[in-house]
XYZ file of C-alpha atoms in Angstrom:
332
model
C 7.659 -86.521 -4.160
C 8.838 -85.517 -0.698
C 10.716 -82.268 -0.211
C 14.036 -82.318 1.624
C 14.158 -80.472 4.971
C 16.022 -77.508 3.412
C 13.606 -77.337 0.479
C 10.651 -77.602 2.828
C 11.976 -74.676 4.910
C 12.558 -72.630 1.754
C 9.019 -73.379 0.586
C 7.549 -72.330 3.947
C 9.632 -69.153 4.008
C 8.563 -68.264 0.447
C 4.910 -68.883 1.329
C 5.165 -66.651 4.418
C 6.878 -63.918 2.407
C 4.133 -64.065 -0.182
C 1.479 -63.681 2.486
C 3.302 -60.649 3.959
C 3.612 -59.027 0.541
C -0.050 -59.703 -0.209
C -1.043 -58.205 3.138
C 1.136 -55.137 2.466
C -0.386 -54.759 -0.986
C -3.897 -54.928 0.402
C -2.994 -52.384 3.084
C -1.503 -50.050 0.471
C -4.790 -50.184 -1.388
C -6.781 -49.030 1.652
C -8.402 -45.683 0.875
C -6.460 -42.732 2.252
C -8.502 -40.634 4.655
C -7.191 -37.402 6.131
C -8.972 -35.283 8.711
C -8.796 -31.477 8.754
C -9.965 -30.122 12.122
C -10.397 -26.378 12.702
C -11.488 -24.416 15.752
C -13.871 -21.969 14.026
C -15.290 -23.552 10.896
C -17.444 -20.516 10.145
C -14.468 -18.145 9.748
C -13.454 -17.338 6.137
C -9.802 -18.179 6.823
C -10.638 -21.763 7.780
C -13.125 -22.039 4.929
C -10.257 -21.110 2.582
C -7.942 -23.666 4.193
C -10.560 -26.366 3.666
C -11.094 -25.282 0.068
C -7.402 -25.656 -0.757
C -7.191 -28.925 1.178
C -10.037 -30.217 -1.008
C -7.978 -29.285 -4.061
C -5.137 -31.479 -2.780
C -7.619 -34.281 -2.092
C -8.919 -34.166 -5.666
C -5.423 -34.177 -7.111
C -4.165 -37.089 -5.015
C -7.404 -39.041 -4.715
C -7.734 -39.155 -0.939
C -10.817 -38.465 1.174
C -10.797 -35.252 3.188
C -12.830 -35.295 6.407
C -13.605 -31.741 7.530
C -14.676 -31.261 11.144
C -15.274 -28.100 13.178
C -13.943 -28.446 16.733
C -14.914 -25.331 18.743
C -14.006 -26.885 22.115
C -11.882 -29.603 23.653
C -14.699 -32.109 24.056
C -15.633 -31.955 20.376
C -11.978 -32.111 19.397
C -11.381 -35.343 21.306
C -14.594 -36.823 19.902
C -13.485 -35.864 16.382
C -10.139 -37.634 16.785
C -11.884 -40.797 17.987
C -14.307 -40.454 15.069
C -11.389 -40.334 12.628
C -9.966 -43.453 14.238
C -13.311 -45.237 13.852
C -13.375 -44.251 10.161
C -9.883 -45.771 9.775
C -8.322 -42.470 8.765
C -4.534 -42.408 8.718
C -3.872 -38.866 9.917
C -5.237 -35.405 10.555
C -4.322 -31.726 10.417
C -5.529 -29.598 13.308
C -5.923 -26.016 14.439
C -7.031 -26.595 18.020
C -9.437 -24.410 20.013
C -6.837 -24.354 22.782
C -3.127 -24.932 22.113
C -2.729 -26.271 25.666
C -4.596 -29.386 24.545
C -1.430 -30.463 22.732
C -0.515 -33.377 25.003
C -4.097 -34.685 25.002
C -4.208 -34.436 21.201
C -0.925 -36.312 20.861
C -2.166 -39.089 23.144
C -5.505 -39.367 21.328
C -3.692 -39.542 17.985
C -1.441 -42.354 19.220
C -4.404 -44.221 20.696
C -6.150 -44.115 17.331
C -2.930 -44.777 15.351
C -3.203 -41.422 13.576
C -0.475 -39.093 12.386
C -1.008 -35.490 13.503
C 0.134 -32.216 11.914
C -0.737 -28.848 13.497
C -1.501 -25.720 11.455
C -1.793 -22.004 12.318
C -1.492 -22.370 16.130
C 1.362 -24.529 17.409
C 0.385 -27.090 20.038
C 1.900 -26.879 23.513
C 2.622 -29.337 26.302
C 1.641 -28.931 29.946
C 4.603 -26.617 30.536
C 3.520 -24.249 27.782
C 6.319 -25.323 25.447
C 5.805 -26.228 21.763
C 5.464 -29.964 21.121
C 8.311 -30.435 18.689
C 7.381 -34.039 17.884
C 4.258 -32.771 16.079
C 5.075 -31.154 12.699
C 3.722 -27.614 12.432
C 3.014 -25.035 9.741
C 2.278 -21.521 10.895
C 3.525 -17.997 10.693
C 6.015 -16.088 12.785
C 3.244 -14.401 14.758
C 5.450 -11.713 16.288
C 7.057 -10.775 12.962
C 3.682 -10.601 11.209
C 2.529 -8.324 14.009
C 5.614 -6.165 13.605
C 4.791 -5.841 9.923
C 1.307 -4.585 10.830
C 2.803 -1.963 13.157
C 5.345 -0.857 10.564
C 2.664 -0.469 7.889
C 0.440 1.508 10.276
C 3.333 3.819 11.144
C 4.140 4.302 7.462
C 0.526 5.221 6.661
C 0.380 7.656 9.591
C 3.467 9.388 8.220
C 2.045 9.379 4.692
C -1.117 11.124 5.902
C 0.834 13.641 7.957
C -0.905 12.778 11.218
C 0.532 13.739 14.606
C 1.109 10.514 16.566
C 0.404 12.261 19.859
C -3.206 12.856 18.767
C -3.981 9.275 17.689
C -5.474 6.412 19.661
C -4.175 2.922 18.874
C -6.727 0.175 19.516
C -5.330 -3.295 20.177
C -8.097 -5.875 19.807
C -6.725 -8.194 22.470
C -7.345 -11.935 22.625
C -4.460 -12.698 24.960
C -5.619 -16.166 26.045
C -4.335 -17.366 22.671
C -0.520 -17.017 22.603
C -0.441 -16.527 18.817
C -2.924 -13.666 19.093
C -0.915 -11.922 21.806
C 2.332 -12.342 19.856
C 0.770 -10.765 16.773
C -0.685 -7.754 18.537
C 2.339 -7.156 20.772
C 4.554 -7.325 17.701
C 2.472 -4.473 16.282
C 2.755 -2.509 19.549
C 6.552 -2.888 19.601
C 6.859 -1.757 15.971
C 4.719 1.308 16.693
C 6.839 2.145 19.745
C 9.982 1.831 17.630
C 8.452 4.299 15.170
C 7.904 6.825 17.957
C 4.254 6.172 18.771
C 3.399 7.091 22.399
C 2.760 3.988 24.485
C 0.125 5.746 26.603
C -2.049 6.064 23.485
C -2.215 2.273 22.996
C -5.601 1.126 24.333
C -6.480 -2.542 24.847
C -9.920 -3.756 23.761
C -10.193 -7.246 25.362
C -12.252 -9.582 23.191
C -13.832 -12.837 24.391
C -13.340 -14.450 20.961
C -11.419 -13.695 17.781
C -14.499 -13.039 15.647
C -16.130 -9.876 14.296
C -19.004 -9.667 16.782
C -16.774 -9.984 19.854
C -14.345 -7.384 18.492
C -17.249 -5.042 17.693
C -18.421 -5.189 21.298
C -14.907 -4.717 22.678
C -14.205 -1.771 20.375
C -17.458 -0.057 21.287
C -16.440 0.031 24.945
C -13.078 1.599 24.099
C -14.580 4.192 21.757
C -17.062 5.172 24.472
C -14.400 5.562 27.153
C -11.782 7.202 24.896
C -13.947 9.704 23.042
C -11.226 12.383 23.152
C -9.373 10.674 20.292
C -10.648 11.815 16.894
C -8.261 9.616 14.936
C -7.550 5.934 15.441
C -5.367 3.121 14.207
C -6.703 -0.410 14.732
C -5.040 -3.818 14.765
C -5.843 -7.317 16.003
C -5.056 -10.988 15.503
C -6.988 -11.393 12.228
C -9.125 -9.637 9.631
C -12.386 -10.499 11.333
C -11.395 -8.904 14.650
C -10.167 -5.735 12.945
C -13.327 -5.512 10.835
C -15.416 -5.719 13.987
C -13.627 -2.624 15.320
C -14.070 -0.871 11.956
C -17.815 -1.498 12.113
C -17.855 -0.077 15.647
C -16.011 3.057 14.465
C -18.549 3.467 11.662
C -21.359 3.166 14.191
C -19.755 6.002 16.136
C -19.776 8.132 12.961
C -15.986 8.310 12.790
C -14.969 9.426 9.307
C -13.454 6.798 7.026
C -10.289 8.876 6.621
C -9.923 9.280 10.404
C -9.229 5.574 10.965
C -6.473 3.274 9.650
C -7.157 -0.424 10.247
C -4.897 -3.286 9.153
C -5.811 -6.935 9.621
C -3.953 -10.217 9.255
C -4.899 -13.027 6.908
C -6.026 -11.504 3.617
C -9.098 -13.741 3.862
C -12.399 -13.603 2.014
C -13.520 -11.024 4.567
C -10.798 -8.712 3.258
C -11.747 -9.268 -0.368
C -15.396 -8.561 0.428
C -14.384 -5.312 2.122
C -12.283 -4.253 -0.860
C -15.184 -5.058 -3.197
C -17.363 -2.370 -1.630
C -17.993 0.659 -3.886
C -16.209 3.036 -1.518
C -13.023 2.689 0.517
C -13.683 1.974 4.188
C -11.376 2.483 7.178
C -10.080 -1.055 6.587
C -6.898 0.008 4.806
C -5.308 -3.396 4.301
C -4.337 -6.824 5.572
C -1.102 -8.743 5.882
C -1.805 -11.597 3.494
C -0.794 -15.017 4.717
C -1.455 -17.902 2.414
C -4.451 -20.116 3.217
C -3.367 -22.130 0.183
C -0.102 -23.157 1.801
C -1.806 -23.808 5.129
C -4.559 -25.901 3.523
C -3.145 -27.371 0.311
C 0.479 -27.850 1.337
C -0.232 -29.345 4.763
C -2.620 -31.823 3.134
C -0.020 -32.855 0.563
C 2.636 -33.219 3.250
C 0.270 -35.405 5.299
C -0.533 -37.511 2.215
C 3.189 -38.093 1.551
C 3.731 -38.929 5.212
C 1.022 -41.599 4.980
C 1.898 -43.052 1.568
C 5.683 -42.671 1.478
C 6.503 -42.398 5.191
C 8.087 -39.015 4.442
C 7.927 -36.987 7.665
C 6.974 -33.312 7.132
C 9.427 -30.617 8.250
C 9.265 -30.091 12.005
C 8.513 -26.385 11.597
C 7.445 -24.377 8.558
C 6.830 -20.629 8.935
C 5.115 -18.806 6.093
C 5.548 -15.105 5.350
C 3.151 -12.262 4.600
C 2.707 -9.196 2.390
C 0.555 -6.079 2.693
C -2.649 -6.449 0.679
C -4.572 -3.257 -0.114
C -7.515 -2.265 -2.245
C -5.155 -1.128 -5.016
C -2.525 -3.899 -5.055
C -4.695 -6.928 -4.246
C -4.613 -8.535 -7.699
C -0.814 -8.403 -8.011
C -0.139 -9.600 -4.454
C -2.600 -12.477 -4.643
C -1.125 -13.592 -7.964
C 2.344 -13.552 -6.383
C 1.027 -15.849 -3.647
C -0.492 -18.195 -6.205
C -4.063 -17.340 -5.228
């Protein structure tokens, strides 16, 4: 029996629709692969982010591809690698935020969605790339919180601010790092701390060893100060300075050091039998930065639900005495 022209067209249209739906169904069944790229894979903070991202992967059933990208060359290679593995997107904390435009182009070339975490990516003009969703912290405000807590502890101990050296572990090539430490400086100034007593300790990296070396130079040159406060961009940098102070035989109660992150490094320090000069850390949630970004990326891939353009997480002072309560409040 021959079909009429209209029936024939309807049959062809139905057949084409069926093929499209079948293709869409097959595509929907493709395994979800999400990359998580971090600049310093050995740091406890990034290890925690990966751990919580793995939790999201188990819950949702996607594959998490963890890659350390300590420089731009390895970062670009990692993005191409994700494309070759037919991943659908990646989360990134880049070794240099100025690689933002190159990252965006590489993501588009490989048909990958990109979501930045911790350090917001910048374009060639040094402006944030607003087309790339970002989760981070308000670096300046977190820094201010460090400065306020240091000032409060100075007052609690009855120290004379004029007699104290303030060591800023400086890693100014990273904008986030500078914002954090300058936020602390401004809060100290507002509390009446003398600016001339703020001493920069330039560090070549943001890790413990680099900070240790930088702090040693300052402690050698500024030996007139018998009491110190110490701050930097993260726990690891501050701990490096604490170790340097210990090497110089500075008494534990002559130094107040506050980090940022509340990472495993902090917990290990608090687990020591005796209190060290590392007084506390402003806890920021690696769970949100690892788990939540991964979930948001998964929903972006599976439901085409774009993550918020900018999410800023907050922090709380974590000390040896309050750590259990604060971590529970943060869902850790």
